C-alpha positions as a Markdown table, in Angstrom:
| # | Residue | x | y | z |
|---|---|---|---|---|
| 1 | Unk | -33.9 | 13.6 | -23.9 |
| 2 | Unk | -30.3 | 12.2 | -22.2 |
| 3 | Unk | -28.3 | 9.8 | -24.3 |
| 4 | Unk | -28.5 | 6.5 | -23.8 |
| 5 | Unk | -25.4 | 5.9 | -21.8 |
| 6 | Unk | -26.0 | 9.1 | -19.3 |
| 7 | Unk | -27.4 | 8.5 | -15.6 |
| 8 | Unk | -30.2 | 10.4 | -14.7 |
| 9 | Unk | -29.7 | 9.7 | -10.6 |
| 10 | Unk | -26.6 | 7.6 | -8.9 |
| 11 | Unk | -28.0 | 3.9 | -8.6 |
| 12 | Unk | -25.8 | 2.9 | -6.0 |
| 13 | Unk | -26.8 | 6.2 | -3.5 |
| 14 | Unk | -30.4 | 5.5 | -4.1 |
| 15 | Unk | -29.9 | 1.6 | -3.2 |
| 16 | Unk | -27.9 | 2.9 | 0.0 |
| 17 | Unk | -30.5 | 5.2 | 0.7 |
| 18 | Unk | -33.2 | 3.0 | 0.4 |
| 19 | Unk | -31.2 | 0.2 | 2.2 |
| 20 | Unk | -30.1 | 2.6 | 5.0 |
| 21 | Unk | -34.1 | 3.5 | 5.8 |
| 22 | Unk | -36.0 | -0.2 | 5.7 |
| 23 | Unk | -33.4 | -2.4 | 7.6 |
| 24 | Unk | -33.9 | -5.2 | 4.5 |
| 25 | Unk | -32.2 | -5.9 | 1.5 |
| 26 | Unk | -33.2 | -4.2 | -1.7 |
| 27 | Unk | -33.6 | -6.2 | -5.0 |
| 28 | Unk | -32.1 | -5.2 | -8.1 |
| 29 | Unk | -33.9 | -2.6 | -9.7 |
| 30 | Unk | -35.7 | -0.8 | -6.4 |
| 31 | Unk | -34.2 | 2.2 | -7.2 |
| 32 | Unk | -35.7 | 2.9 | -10.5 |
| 33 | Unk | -38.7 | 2.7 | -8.8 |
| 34 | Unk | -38.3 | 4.6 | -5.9 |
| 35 | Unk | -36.7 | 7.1 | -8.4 |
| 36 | Unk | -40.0 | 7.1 | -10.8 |
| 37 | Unk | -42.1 | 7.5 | -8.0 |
| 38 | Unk | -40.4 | 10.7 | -7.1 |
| 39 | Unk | -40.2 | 12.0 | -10.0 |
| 40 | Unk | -43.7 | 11.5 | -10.6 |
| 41 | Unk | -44.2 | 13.3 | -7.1 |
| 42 | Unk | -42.5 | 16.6 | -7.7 |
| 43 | Unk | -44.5 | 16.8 | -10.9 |
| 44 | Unk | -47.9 | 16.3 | -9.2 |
| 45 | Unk | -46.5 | 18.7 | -6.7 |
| 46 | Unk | -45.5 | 21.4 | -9.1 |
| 47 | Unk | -48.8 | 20.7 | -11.2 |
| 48 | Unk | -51.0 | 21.5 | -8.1 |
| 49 | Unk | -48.7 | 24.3 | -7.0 |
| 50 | Unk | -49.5 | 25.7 | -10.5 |
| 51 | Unk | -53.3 | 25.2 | -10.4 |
| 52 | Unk | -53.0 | 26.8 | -7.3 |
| 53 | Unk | -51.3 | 29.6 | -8.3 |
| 54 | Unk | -53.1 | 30.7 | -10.7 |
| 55 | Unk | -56.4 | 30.5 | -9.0 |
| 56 | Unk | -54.5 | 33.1 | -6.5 |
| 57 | Unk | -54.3 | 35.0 | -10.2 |
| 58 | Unk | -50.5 | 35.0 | -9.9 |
| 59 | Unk | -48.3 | 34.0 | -12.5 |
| 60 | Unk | -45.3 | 32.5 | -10.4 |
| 61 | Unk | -45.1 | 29.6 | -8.4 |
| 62 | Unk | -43.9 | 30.5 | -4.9 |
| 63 | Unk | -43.4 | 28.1 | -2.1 |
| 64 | Unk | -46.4 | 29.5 | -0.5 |
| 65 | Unk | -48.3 | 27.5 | -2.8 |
| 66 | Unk | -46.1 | 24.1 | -2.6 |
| 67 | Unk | -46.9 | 24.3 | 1.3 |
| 68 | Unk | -50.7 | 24.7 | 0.5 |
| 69 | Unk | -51.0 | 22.0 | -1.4 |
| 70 | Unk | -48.2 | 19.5 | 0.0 |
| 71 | Unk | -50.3 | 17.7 | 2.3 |
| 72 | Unk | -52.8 | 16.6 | -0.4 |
| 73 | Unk | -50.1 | 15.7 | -2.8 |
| 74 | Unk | -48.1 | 13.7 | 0.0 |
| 75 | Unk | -51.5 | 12.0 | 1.4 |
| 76 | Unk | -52.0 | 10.3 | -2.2 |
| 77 | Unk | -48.6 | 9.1 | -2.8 |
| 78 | Unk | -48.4 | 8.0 | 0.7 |
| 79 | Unk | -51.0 | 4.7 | -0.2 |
């Protein structure tokens, strides 16, 4: 676990970011949230690449099995 004065992510980039994309202003903490919900992306990502992986009996996760399941994974965040 980081110390407590490290930065996971640059604030300012992901406010910019986010800014740049919707046209409106972003309130103050928007980009721990847009950050948390990526983060919890790639790890549903990675989990289903995994489950898919080893139902293919392989013990490495290729990208192969990220593009299989992306679409699912992307279709339940995008609610």
């Amino acid at each position: 676990m980081p110390a407590a004065n490290t930065k996971l992510y640059p604030r300012s980039v992901v406010k910019r970011t986010v800014k740049a994309h919707s046209n409106c202003n972003v309130s103050k903490n928007v980009d721990v949230l847009v950050y948390l919900d990526y983060v919890l992306f790639v790890q549903k990502l990675i989990k289903e690449a995994a489950i898919e992986a080893k139902n293919g009996k392989e013990k490495n996760i290729s990208a192969r099995h990220i593009k299989k399941v992306q679409r699912r994974v992307l279709q339940e965040f995008s609610a």
